[in-house]
């Protein structure tokens, strides 16, 4: 099957130097096919992702400390939940470690901002998923001045050092920032108000936050500029097309898992002998 990728997603979506003010959120960078081709390819690539994730899990069970951590950031309605449901939902849940981050609790506020993040880090063999993350501490916190500028200002360097440490310990980070247009967000919020099966996703706060859109754009830009590192780069995902978001994240995860060059763990027993014993049992 033709892939329709003219450039791999890892190259087409790299944040390096990208200005999000100029981003076409309805674009499909690197992908030349349309929705139908994208969906067909996704069905095929989902199988590849699932096989690779099973290998990661199997190796983790055999003591391999390596893991993959998908970090999803994006404004409300950007489609983070859809990625969790449709992309992560296609792999074996035993090997998935999912965490969503909301406003910090009173106890969490008493600790350093990375305290609650560290508690949710995936173990060896796990595919970790962060639906929002430590990056909220330089996004919503910066936009709404929830802590002093001297405090959030130091966090970019702290985050880079933290992620360096994770990578040194065996993590592969896949950081994806999802962007929809202000109009597309309005459509998606309207859908949440029109469909009783979507009321649960709506928060009145989402409408108030729309007024802060330019501040968020700026905070996201600084985040990309300061925390897209060689060991933990950001990928920028135009997210108006859900089929493209799902396909692109699938490709980024496949790439991360392929980079681990995983084999099935070797048997820690004598296969021939165990087969003989089984035959006799
Ligand atoms: P949702 O992802 O729709 O469940 O919303 C979670 C909410 O938690 C969002 O409004 C985030 O901005 C907010 N949130 C997440 N992390 C933090 C944080 N560190 N400080 C303040 N608000 C946060
Ligand atoms: Mg929300």
XYZ file of N, CA and C and ligand atoms in Angstrom:
867
model
N 0.847 -1.203 0.000
C 0.000 0.000 0.000
C 0.883 1.253 0.000
N 0.522 2.217 -0.831
C 1.321 3.454 -0.830
C 1.063 4.203 0.477
N 2.083 4.875 0.979
C 1.903 5.506 2.289
C 1.363 6.929 2.186
N 1.580 7.574 1.061
C 1.165 8.970 0.861
C 1.973 9.967 1.696
N 2.956 9.497 2.450
C 3.815 10.444 3.163
C 4.939 10.851 2.211
N 5.091 12.141 1.979
C 6.204 12.594 1.145
C 7.445 12.807 2.009
N 7.206 13.062 3.284
C 8.272 13.177 4.279
C 7.763 12.473 5.513
N 8.632 11.820 6.281
C 8.128 11.161 7.487
C 7.548 12.185 8.475
N 6.563 11.764 9.233
C 5.918 12.651 10.214
C 6.945 13.261 11.163
N 7.965 12.496 11.507
C 8.978 12.993 12.446
C 9.712 14.210 11.880
N 9.818 14.276 10.566
C 10.469 15.450 9.950
C 9.448 16.552 9.688
N 8.289 16.165 9.141
C 7.291 17.155 8.714
C 6.702 17.925 9.887
N 6.694 17.319 11.074
C 6.016 17.943 12.221
C 6.970 18.524 13.263
N 8.271 18.379 13.044
C 9.238 18.912 14.028
C 9.012 20.406 14.277
N 9.062 20.780 15.535
C 8.729 22.158 15.915
C 9.789 23.176 15.506
N 11.004 22.711 15.297
C 12.156 23.608 15.106
C 11.858 24.844 14.272
N 11.920 25.996 14.912
C 11.771 27.260 14.210
C 10.352 27.598 13.779
N 9.412 26.704 14.044
C 8.051 26.924 13.553
C 7.344 28.046 14.314
N 6.627 28.881 13.564
C 5.835 29.961 14.184
C 4.380 29.503 14.206
N 3.822 29.301 15.382
C 2.451 28.768 15.394
C 1.427 29.793 14.898
N 1.769 31.087 14.960
C 0.851 32.100 14.413
C 0.652 31.887 12.914
N 1.649 31.250 12.280
C 1.565 31.038 10.825
C 1.098 29.630 10.470
N 0.780 28.848 11.475
C 0.416 27.449 11.223
C -0.973 27.336 10.593
N -1.082 26.536 9.537
C -2.392 26.217 8.965
C -2.910 24.985 9.721
N -3.866 25.218 10.621
C -4.317 24.121 11.482
C -5.130 23.075 10.715
N -5.500 23.397 9.471
C -6.222 22.396 8.672
C -5.266 21.650 7.743
N -3.987 21.942 7.845
C -2.999 21.302 6.982
C -2.682 19.874 7.404
N -1.976 19.178 6.522
C -1.561 17.797 6.805
C -0.083 17.675 6.395
N 0.825 18.351 7.113
C 2.222 18.404 6.668
C 2.821 17.023 6.413
N 3.425 16.903 5.245
C 4.094 15.651 4.890
C 3.180 14.597 4.309
N 1.862 14.779 4.441
C 0.922 13.744 3.980
C 0.171 14.259 2.762
N 0.316 13.514 1.679
C -0.266 13.982 0.416
C -1.662 13.412 0.160
N -2.034 12.398 0.880
C -3.349 11.789 0.645
C -4.439 12.579 1.343
N -5.684 12.225 1.081
C -6.817 12.866 1.745
C -7.344 12.003 2.875
N -8.559 12.308 3.286
C -9.155 11.635 4.442
C -9.303 10.121 4.233
N -9.753 9.743 3.023
C -10.001 8.317 2.778
C -8.680 7.536 2.841
N -7.683 8.057 2.140
C -6.370 7.392 2.143
C -5.790 7.381 3.559
N -5.988 8.479 4.282
C -5.461 8.580 5.642
C -6.082 7.534 6.552
N -7.392 7.357 6.419
C -8.076 6.387 7.279
C -7.674 4.957 6.945
N -7.484 4.697 5.645
C -7.057 3.345 5.252
C -5.665 3.048 5.789
N -4.794 4.040 5.660
C -3.429 3.849 6.145
C -3.415 3.677 7.664
N -4.245 4.449 8.343
C -4.309 4.363 9.807
C -4.675 2.944 10.248
N -5.654 2.352 9.552
C -6.076 0.992 9.924
C -4.890 0.036 9.852
N -4.064 0.205 8.833
C -2.917 -0.675 8.656
C -1.823 -0.371 9.697
N -1.557 0.888 9.904
C -0.467 1.282 10.807
C -0.794 1.015 12.280
N -2.090 0.996 12.591
C -2.517 0.666 13.949
C -2.032 -0.739 14.327
N -2.080 -1.650 13.359
C -1.606 -3.016 13.604
C -0.115 -3.035 13.891
N 0.627 -2.228 13.156
C 2.079 -2.149 13.355
C 2.379 -1.596 14.755
N 1.660 -0.548 15.123
C 1.858 0.061 16.452
C 1.569 -0.953 17.553
N 0.476 -1.654 17.385
C 0.066 -2.622 18.398
C 1.117 -3.734 18.577
N 1.682 -4.210 17.471
C 2.719 -5.257 17.556
C 3.970 -4.736 18.264
N 4.365 -3.514 17.929
C 5.559 -2.939 18.552
C 5.341 -2.718 20.049
N 4.151 -2.253 20.398
C 3.860 -2.001 21.812
C 3.858 -3.310 22.597
N 3.398 -4.386 21.969
C 3.420 -5.682 22.670
C 4.864 -6.104 22.960
N 5.745 -5.812 21.997
C 7.168 -6.132 22.205
C 7.758 -5.311 23.345
N 7.379 -4.032 23.402
C 7.866 -3.179 24.489
C 7.411 -3.746 25.831
N 6.146 -4.104 25.890
C 5.576 -4.646 27.124
C 6.282 -5.951 27.518
N 6.483 -6.816 26.517
C 7.134 -8.102 26.782
C 8.542 -7.878 27.341
N 9.265 -6.935 26.773
C 10.620 -6.642 27.255
C 10.593 -6.063 28.665
N 9.602 -5.230 28.926
C 9.463 -4.670 30.273
C 9.237 -5.775 31.297
N 8.430 -6.746 30.917
C 8.177 -7.872 31.829
C 9.449 -8.650 32.103
N 10.391 -8.559 31.163
C 11.674 -9.250 31.332
C 12.747 -8.334 31.913
N 12.334 -7.164 32.421
C 13.283 -6.323 33.152
C 13.876 -5.157 32.382
N 13.474 -4.977 31.130
C 13.994 -3.847 30.348
C 13.414 -2.542 30.916
N 14.262 -1.588 31.314
C 13.750 -0.360 31.937
C 13.199 0.663 30.935
N 13.350 0.415 29.660
C 12.961 1.440 28.692
C 11.438 1.589 28.592
N 11.018 2.790 28.296
C 9.589 3.060 28.138
C 9.419 4.193 27.132
N 8.184 4.376 26.707
C 7.870 5.476 25.785
C 6.811 6.328 26.468
N 7.016 7.639 26.457
C 6.053 8.543 27.089
C 5.520 9.540 26.066
N 4.225 9.418 25.785
C 3.549 10.359 24.891
C 3.006 11.512 25.738
N 3.460 12.715 25.433
C 2.989 13.910 26.143
C 2.067 14.678 25.199
N 0.805 14.814 25.590
C -0.164 15.514 24.748
C -0.506 16.860 25.352
N -0.275 17.906 24.588
C -0.685 19.235 25.015
C -1.583 19.840 23.938
N -2.478 20.694 24.337
C -3.352 21.358 23.383
C -4.459 22.059 24.133
N -5.033 23.058 23.480
C -6.150 23.776 24.077
C -7.363 22.835 24.167
N -8.368 23.250 24.901
C -9.597 22.456 24.968
C -10.103 22.175 23.559
N -10.590 20.978 23.367
C -11.143 20.478 22.096
C -10.079 20.177 21.032
N -8.808 20.299 21.371
C -7.774 20.037 20.358
C -7.755 18.560 19.937
N -8.315 17.696 20.774
C -8.411 16.285 20.388
C -7.501 15.356 21.172
N -7.062 15.787 22.344
C -6.188 14.943 23.160
C -6.914 13.654 23.554
N -8.159 13.827 23.988
C -8.944 12.659 24.394
C -9.171 11.693 23.229
N -9.338 12.240 22.049
C -9.542 11.399 20.857
C -8.306 10.567 20.545
N -7.133 11.144 20.782
C -5.889 10.388 20.569
C -5.822 9.237 21.575
N -6.160 9.544 22.813
C -6.111 8.494 23.833
C -7.088 7.371 23.459
N -8.292 7.766 23.091
C -9.311 6.760 22.808
C -9.013 5.953 21.544
N -8.615 6.653 20.484
C -8.515 5.964 19.193
C -7.127 5.421 18.876
N -6.080 6.085 19.315
C -4.728 5.588 19.012
C -4.264 4.670 20.143
N -4.261 5.204 21.356
C -3.834 4.392 22.499
C -4.834 3.262 22.735
N -6.098 3.530 22.413
C -7.141 2.505 22.581
C -6.948 1.286 21.691
N -6.040 1.384 20.738
C -5.844 0.248 19.829
C -4.724 -0.680 20.295
N -4.071 -0.331 21.401
C -2.995 -1.210 21.881
C -3.427 -1.907 23.175
N -2.615 -2.856 23.617
C -2.950 -3.673 24.781
C -2.956 -2.815 26.060
N -4.115 -2.663 26.707
C -4.182 -1.775 27.882
C -3.263 -2.189 29.032
N -2.860 -3.445 29.072
C -1.935 -3.866 30.140
C -0.632 -3.103 30.095
N -0.268 -2.663 28.881
C 1.020 -1.989 28.718
C 0.902 -0.480 28.650
N -0.269 0.031 29.017
C -0.483 1.479 28.925
C -0.599 2.084 30.320
N 0.081 3.187 30.501
C 0.048 3.888 31.780
C -0.455 5.303 31.489
N -1.720 5.547 31.765
C -2.343 6.815 31.377
C -2.497 7.743 32.572
N -2.187 9.014 32.383
C -2.415 9.994 33.445
C -2.926 11.292 32.830
N -3.976 11.852 33.414
C -4.486 13.154 32.979
C -4.245 14.140 34.107
N -3.829 15.347 33.755
C -3.504 16.340 34.764
C -4.465 17.518 34.714
N -5.153 17.729 35.815
C -6.046 18.872 35.968
C -5.409 19.888 36.906
N -6.205 20.830 37.385
C -5.650 21.798 38.345
C -5.077 21.057 39.553
N -3.926 21.481 40.040
C -3.317 20.774 41.165
C -4.186 20.827 42.423
N -4.164 19.747 43.187
C -4.896 19.704 44.450
C -4.149 20.554 45.487
N -4.769 20.745 46.622
C -4.122 21.517 47.691
C -2.791 20.869 48.063
N -2.797 19.556 48.142
C -1.546 18.871 48.503
C -0.499 19.054 47.404
N -0.909 18.892 46.168
C 0.043 19.035 45.053
C 0.640 20.446 45.019
N -0.179 21.421 45.368
C 0.308 22.807 45.349
C 1.401 23.047 46.378
N 1.429 22.213 47.404
C 2.463 22.385 48.438
C 3.827 21.870 47.977
N 3.831 21.122 46.869
C 5.080 20.522 46.384
C 5.584 21.229 45.128
N 6.802 20.905 44.767
C 7.377 21.354 43.497
C 6.478 20.865 42.359
N 6.410 21.628 41.263
C 5.448 21.272 40.200
C 5.701 19.910 39.562
N 6.937 19.414 39.667
C 7.214 18.107 39.056
C 6.885 16.927 39.979
N 6.524 17.240 41.217
C 6.250 16.175 42.180
C 5.136 15.237 41.705
N 4.029 15.826 41.285
C 2.905 14.970 40.862
C 3.182 14.291 39.523
N 4.078 14.900 38.741
C 4.432 14.323 37.441
C 5.285 13.066 37.658
N 6.263 13.184 38.543
C 7.150 12.045 38.814
C 6.370 10.818 39.278
N 5.318 11.054 40.030
C 4.531 9.929 40.560
C 3.821 9.152 39.453
N 3.669 9.774 38.297
C 2.908 9.143 37.217
C 3.791 8.647 36.076
N 5.094 8.654 36.278
C 5.972 8.243 35.180
C 5.813 6.756 34.877
N 5.844 6.399 33.590
C 5.696 4.986 33.237
C 6.899 4.158 33.679
N 6.622 2.922 34.047
C 7.701 1.987 34.382
C 8.248 1.367 33.092
N 9.280 0.560 33.236
C 9.864 -0.115 32.074
C 8.802 -0.920 31.333
N 8.817 -0.818 30.029
C 7.892 -1.611 29.209
C 6.551 -0.959 28.970
N 6.300 0.149 29.688
C 4.987 0.782 29.552
C 5.004 1.862 28.467
N 3.857 2.015 27.846
C 3.617 3.176 26.997
C 2.852 4.164 27.871
N 3.543 5.195 28.318
C 2.909 6.200 29.169
C 2.214 7.239 28.315
N 1.107 7.751 28.814
C 0.397 8.815 28.110
C 0.043 9.901 29.111
N 0.505 11.091 28.852
C 0.133 12.250 29.668
C -0.857 13.103 28.883
N -2.098 13.175 29.369
C -3.107 14.062 28.806
C -2.998 15.364 29.602
N -2.318 16.350 29.033
C -1.755 17.506 29.736
C -0.618 16.988 30.607
N 0.167 17.925 31.132
C 1.443 17.481 31.698
C 2.082 18.600 32.515
N 3.372 18.442 32.797
C 4.152 19.498 33.454
C 4.161 20.784 32.614
N 3.829 20.684 31.351
C 3.818 21.901 30.518
C 2.686 22.855 30.886
N 1.640 22.363 31.536
C 0.600 23.294 32.014
C 1.217 24.333 32.955
N 2.311 23.950 33.596
C 2.950 24.850 34.562
C 3.722 25.987 33.905
N 3.832 25.949 32.570
C 4.331 27.127 31.847
C 3.305 27.603 30.809
N 2.078 27.051 30.867
C 1.026 27.471 29.923
C -0.089 28.180 30.694
N -1.039 27.396 31.245
C -2.137 28.030 31.991
C -1.596 28.882 33.142
N -0.521 28.392 33.755
C 0.061 29.100 34.898
C 0.641 30.444 34.475
N 1.272 30.458 33.325
C 1.853 31.702 32.792
C 0.745 32.654 32.331
N -0.236 32.117 31.610
C -1.303 32.963 31.065
C -2.097 33.634 32.183
N -2.338 32.909 33.262
C -3.166 33.444 34.350
C -2.372 33.879 35.578
N -1.050 33.948 35.419
C -0.212 34.407 36.541
C -0.517 33.662 37.833
N -0.589 32.345 37.741
C -0.940 31.568 38.934
C 0.219 31.483 39.917
N 1.423 31.696 39.423
C 2.579 31.853 40.318
C 3.386 33.040 39.782
N 4.342 33.505 40.557
C 5.130 34.681 40.155
C 5.970 34.377 38.913
N 6.194 35.376 38.061
C 6.997 35.175 36.850
C 8.390 34.607 37.131
N 8.987 34.973 38.273
C 10.311 34.410 38.591
C 10.207 32.899 38.768
N 9.057 32.448 39.227
C 8.889 31.008 39.465
C 8.656 30.273 38.139
N 7.652 30.734 37.354
C 7.438 29.995 36.096
C 8.577 30.201 35.110
N 9.274 31.345 35.233
C 10.379 31.630 34.314
C 11.513 30.616 34.407
N 11.706 30.068 35.608
C 12.787 29.089 35.807
C 12.389 27.693 35.336
N 11.095 27.514 35.090
C 10.600 26.159 34.842
C 11.038 25.572 33.499
N 11.306 26.427 32.518
C 11.728 25.883 31.216
C 13.018 25.084 31.379
N 13.965 25.681 32.089
C 15.245 24.997 32.309
C 15.046 23.765 33.196
N 14.161 23.897 34.173
C 13.903 22.742 35.057
C 13.291 21.585 34.269
N 12.390 21.934 33.357
C 11.750 20.900 32.534
C 12.786 20.228 31.631
N 13.662 21.019 31.031
C 14.686 20.430 30.154
C 15.592 19.475 30.932
N 15.966 19.881 32.150
C 16.832 19.019 32.962
C 16.090 17.749 33.371
N 14.827 17.901 33.723
C 13.986 16.761 34.113
C 13.859 15.766 32.953
N 13.581 16.275 31.778
C 13.390 15.381 30.627
C 14.704 14.711 30.227
N 15.805 15.426 30.363
C 17.126 14.844 30.108
C 17.338 13.622 31.013
N 16.956 13.822 32.273
C 17.089 12.742 33.260
C 16.218 11.536 32.849
N 15.003 11.796 32.425
C 14.121 10.691 32.013
C 14.717 9.932 30.839
N 15.233 10.676 29.880
C 15.812 10.035 28.689
C 17.027 9.200 29.103
N 17.851 9.743 29.999
C 19.029 8.998 30.454
C 18.628 7.710 31.172
N 17.455 7.725 31.772
C 16.996 6.532 32.491
C 16.257 5.557 31.569
N 16.132 5.880 30.285
C 15.542 4.903 29.354
C 14.214 5.289 28.745
N 13.787 6.535 28.954
C 12.515 6.959 28.355
C 12.742 7.516 26.949
N 11.778 7.283 26.085
C 11.713 7.999 24.818
C 10.488 8.888 24.896
N 10.706 10.189 24.812
C 9.579 11.124 24.909
C 9.060 11.474 23.526
N 7.745 11.434 23.384
C 7.093 11.877 22.152
C 6.162 13.010 22.569
N 6.612 14.236 22.338
C 5.849 15.403 22.811
C 5.068 15.999 21.640
N 3.761 16.032 21.787
C 2.906 16.478 20.687
C 2.035 17.640 21.151
N 2.187 18.778 20.475
C 1.341 19.937 20.752
C 0.303 20.034 19.633
N -0.961 19.955 20.021
C -2.049 19.914 19.036
C -2.703 21.296 18.925
N -2.896 21.730 17.695
C -3.474 23.063 17.480
C -4.686 23.012 16.559
N -5.809 23.530 17.061
C -6.988 23.755 16.208
C -7.142 25.277 16.058
N -7.902 25.691 15.053
C -8.145 27.128 14.890
C -9.203 27.556 15.909
N -9.267 28.863 16.115
C -10.278 29.396 17.032
C -11.688 29.054 16.536
N -11.883 29.074 15.211
C -13.187 28.719 14.634
C -13.513 27.249 14.847
N -12.505 26.406 14.617
C -12.749 24.970 14.792
C -13.054 24.687 16.261
N -12.388 25.399 17.170
C -12.709 25.189 18.588
C -14.162 25.567 18.862
N -14.603 26.651 18.233
C -15.992 27.078 18.428
C -16.963 25.986 17.950
N -16.668 25.417 16.770
C -17.514 24.323 16.251
C -17.561 23.152 17.224
N -16.393 22.809 17.744
C -16.338 21.629 18.627
C -17.028 21.913 19.969
N -16.907 23.148 20.447
C -17.601 23.486 21.700
C -19.111 23.504 21.460
N -19.513 24.008 20.286
C -20.939 24.038 19.976
C -21.517 22.608 19.949
N -20.734 21.697 19.377
C -21.169 20.304 19.339
C -21.358 19.754 20.761
N -20.468 20.188 21.652
C -20.579 19.728 23.038
C -21.831 20.282 23.725
N -22.321 21.396 23.209
C -23.538 21.987 23.782
C -24.799 21.465 23.102
N -24.635 20.886 21.917
C -25.805 20.412 21.170
C -26.085 18.935 21.396
N -25.061 18.215 21.837
C -25.239 16.760 21.952
C -25.138 16.310 23.405
N -26.254 15.769 23.909
C -26.242 15.289 25.305
C -25.112 14.292 25.597
N -24.690 13.546 24.580
C -23.593 12.595 24.826
C -22.247 13.307 24.914
N -22.238 14.614 24.701
C -20.971 15.357 24.796
C -20.972 16.412 25.899
N -22.113 16.558 26.585
C -22.173 17.555 27.671
C -21.032 17.347 28.663
N -20.716 16.105 28.940
C -19.717 15.793 29.970
C -18.341 16.351 29.632
N -18.118 16.616 28.351
C -16.808 17.154 27.956
C -16.763 18.669 28.082
N -17.915 19.296 28.274
C -17.971 20.757 28.269
C -17.727 21.333 29.653
N -16.987 22.441 29.667
C -16.823 23.166 30.919
C -17.052 24.650 30.599
N -17.889 25.346 31.377
C -18.131 26.767 31.108
C -16.825 27.558 31.028
N -15.831 27.074 31.735
C -14.517 27.712 31.712
C -13.880 27.735 30.306
N -14.265 26.745 29.481
C -13.688 26.673 28.128
C -14.005 27.945 27.338
N -15.185 28.516 27.564
C -15.580 29.724 26.827
C -14.802 30.927 27.340
N -14.642 31.006 28.653
C -13.837 32.103 29.223
C -12.401 32.053 28.695
N -11.879 30.850 28.561
C -10.497 30.701 28.119
C -10.285 31.179 26.685
N -11.353 31.177 25.879
C -11.211 31.622 24.481
C -10.723 33.074 24.393
N -11.082 33.864 25.393
C -10.652 35.267 25.405
C -9.133 35.380 25.568
N -8.521 34.328 26.089
C -7.071 34.352 26.339
C -6.267 33.702 25.206
N -6.934 33.446 24.097
C -6.306 32.715 22.978
C -4.934 33.294 22.600
N -4.821 34.628 22.380
C -3.501 35.163 21.991
C -2.430 34.911 23.057
N -2.795 35.023 24.325
C -1.809 34.750 25.388
C -1.383 33.287 25.373
N -2.342 32.414 25.116
C -1.985 30.993 25.032
C -1.075 30.722 23.842
N -1.384 31.352 22.703
C -0.539 31.159 21.515
C 0.899 31.556 21.832
N 1.020 32.676 22.550
C 2.341 33.167 22.906
C 3.036 32.203 23.877
N 2.280 31.743 24.860
C 2.862 30.818 25.845
C 3.278 29.500 25.175
N 2.472 29.028 24.229
C 2.834 27.808 23.487
C 4.095 28.037 22.657
N 4.177 29.223 22.052
C 5.357 29.504 21.217
C 6.629 29.477 22.067
N 6.592 30.128 23.221
C 7.778 30.151 24.081
C 8.112 28.726 24.551
N 7.067 27.979 24.875
C 7.279 26.585 25.288
C 8.027 25.808 24.194
N 7.564 25.943 22.953
C 8.213 25.221 21.845
C 9.647 25.704 21.657
N 9.825 27.018 21.708
C 11.158 27.578 21.479
C 12.144 27.133 22.558
N 11.668 27.021 23.780
C 12.607 26.786 24.885
C 12.710 25.341 25.336
N 11.764 24.510 24.959
C 11.811 23.122 25.470
C 11.819 22.063 24.379
N 12.005 22.479 23.124
C 12.174 21.465 22.086
C 13.663 21.186 21.987
N 14.086 20.085 22.578
C 15.514 19.773 22.685
C 15.841 18.571 21.807
N 17.111 18.334 21.603
C 17.495 17.184 20.776
C 17.035 15.880 21.401
N 17.107 15.801 22.739
C 16.735 14.526 23.361
C 15.226 14.410 23.560
N 14.514 15.528 23.512
C 13.050 15.481 23.694
C 12.390 16.584 22.855
N 12.362 16.372 21.540
C 11.821 17.412 20.650
C 10.296 17.491 20.704
N 9.786 18.649 20.368
C 8.341 18.817 20.224
C 7.929 18.550 18.781
N 6.745 17.996 18.634
C 6.097 17.901 17.327
C 4.855 18.774 17.375
N 4.657 19.536 16.317
C 3.503 20.430 16.222
C 2.492 19.811 15.271
N 1.302 19.591 15.794
C 0.295 18.863 15.025
C -0.901 19.755 14.685
N -1.080 20.099 13.402
C -2.303 20.789 12.998
C -3.463 19.823 13.210
N -4.456 20.234 13.996
C -5.403 19.228 14.505
C -6.857 19.454 14.107
N -7.093 20.293 13.088
C -8.494 20.462 12.660
C -9.059 19.160 12.084
N -8.180 18.369 11.454
C -8.617 17.078 10.889
C -8.276 15.950 11.847
N -9.307 15.387 12.448
C -9.058 14.340 13.454
C -8.362 13.126 12.847
N -8.734 12.786 11.606
C -8.103 11.609 10.986
C -6.602 11.825 10.857
N -6.201 13.075 10.561
C -4.769 13.346 10.404
C -4.059 13.288 11.760
N -4.687 13.876 12.780
C -4.083 13.824 14.123
C -3.788 12.385 14.525
N -4.760 11.539 14.304
C -4.612 10.137 14.746
C -3.536 9.420 13.948
N -3.544 9.654 12.643
C -2.526 9.023 11.795
C -1.128 9.524 12.193
N -1.001 10.827 12.388
C 0.319 11.411 12.678
C 0.850 10.897 14.019
N 0.012 10.856 15.039
C 0.491 10.383 16.346
C 0.855 8.898 16.263
N 0.076 8.147 15.504
C 0.407 6.731 15.307
C 1.799 6.607 14.697
N 2.074 7.407 13.677
C 3.400 7.348 13.029
C 4.512 7.763 13.988
N 4.270 8.799 14.797
C 5.309 9.254 15.741
C 5.598 8.159 16.776
N 4.559 7.487 17.221
C 4.772 6.409 18.203
C 5.484 5.215 17.562
N 5.104 4.884 16.340
C 5.784 3.784 15.641
C 7.270 4.112 15.518
N 7.568 5.340 15.133
C 8.956 5.753 14.991
C 9.725 5.624 16.313
N 9.089 6.052 17.402
C 9.754 5.971 18.713
C 10.019 4.513 19.091
N 9.036 3.667 18.854
C 9.191 2.250 19.221
C 10.202 1.549 18.320
N 10.191 1.885 17.031
C 11.179 1.285 16.132
C 12.591 1.674 16.543
N 12.724 2.902 17.068
C 14.038 3.379 17.507
C 14.616 2.527 18.631
N 13.778 1.816 19.343
C 14.262 0.973 20.449
C 14.816 -0.360 19.950
N 14.585 -0.661 18.662
C 15.083 -1.902 18.048
C 14.765 -3.116 18.930
N 13.511 -3.263 19.207
C 13.082 -4.312 20.128
C 13.036 -5.679 19.460
N 13.478 -6.684 20.196
C 13.279 -8.072 19.794
C 12.402 -8.714 20.844
N 11.876 -9.884 20.538
C 11.167 -10.616 21.594
C 12.184 -11.054 22.631
N 11.853 -10.956 23.910
C 12.830 -11.382 24.924
C 13.151 -12.869 24.771
N 14.428 -13.179 24.948
C 14.860 -14.574 24.824
C 14.268 -15.402 25.966
N 14.093 -16.696 25.709
C 13.573 -17.591 26.747
C 14.590 -17.698 27.878
N 14.091 -17.652 29.128
C 15.003 -17.815 30.265
C 14.896 -19.234 30.803
N 14.657 -20.164 29.885
C 14.545 -21.588 30.238
C 14.984 -22.357 29.005
N 15.198 -23.631 29.167
C 15.615 -24.480 28.052
C 14.353 -24.919 27.298
N 14.182 -24.371 26.115
C 12.936 -24.602 25.376
C 12.756 -26.088 25.053
N 13.857 -26.729 24.606
C 13.758 -28.145 24.215
C 13.379 -29.000 25.430
N 14.017 -28.680 26.547
C 13.728 -29.464 27.747
C 12.277 -29.258 28.210
N 11.841 -28.009 28.190
C 10.466 -27.734 28.625
C 9.458 -28.395 27.699
N 9.808 -28.476 26.400
C 8.913 -29.118 25.439
C 8.827 -30.619 25.733
N 9.978 -31.202 26.042
C 10.017 -32.625 26.404
C 9.160 -32.886 27.642
N 9.318 -32.012 28.635
C 8.564 -32.188 29.878
C 7.051 -32.043 29.616
N 6.726 -31.102 28.748
C 5.314 -30.904 28.418
C 4.738 -32.131 27.744
N 5.507 -32.679 26.789
C 5.052 -33.866 26.069
C 4.755 -35.006 27.033
N 5.586 -35.116 28.067
C 5.453 -36.231 29.019
C 4.378 -35.971 30.082
N 3.872 -34.733 30.138
C 2.983 -34.407 31.252
C 1.550 -34.866 31.001
P -9.436 18.936 30.976
O -8.169 18.495 30.315
O -10.481 19.415 30.012
O -9.960 17.919 31.931
O -9.089 20.239 31.844
C -8.099 20.215 32.792
C -7.887 21.631 33.283
O -6.857 21.592 34.239
C -7.459 22.605 32.211
O -8.244 23.756 32.283
C -6.029 22.917 32.570
O -5.622 24.202 32.225
C -6.039 22.710 34.067
N -4.697 22.428 34.586
C -3.900 21.396 34.304
N -2.715 21.499 34.927
C -2.768 22.653 35.636
C -1.846 23.328 36.472
N -0.623 22.828 36.707
N -2.235 24.483 37.021
C -3.460 24.985 36.784
N -4.378 24.399 35.993
C -4.035 23.247 35.424
Mg -11.696 20.457 28.885
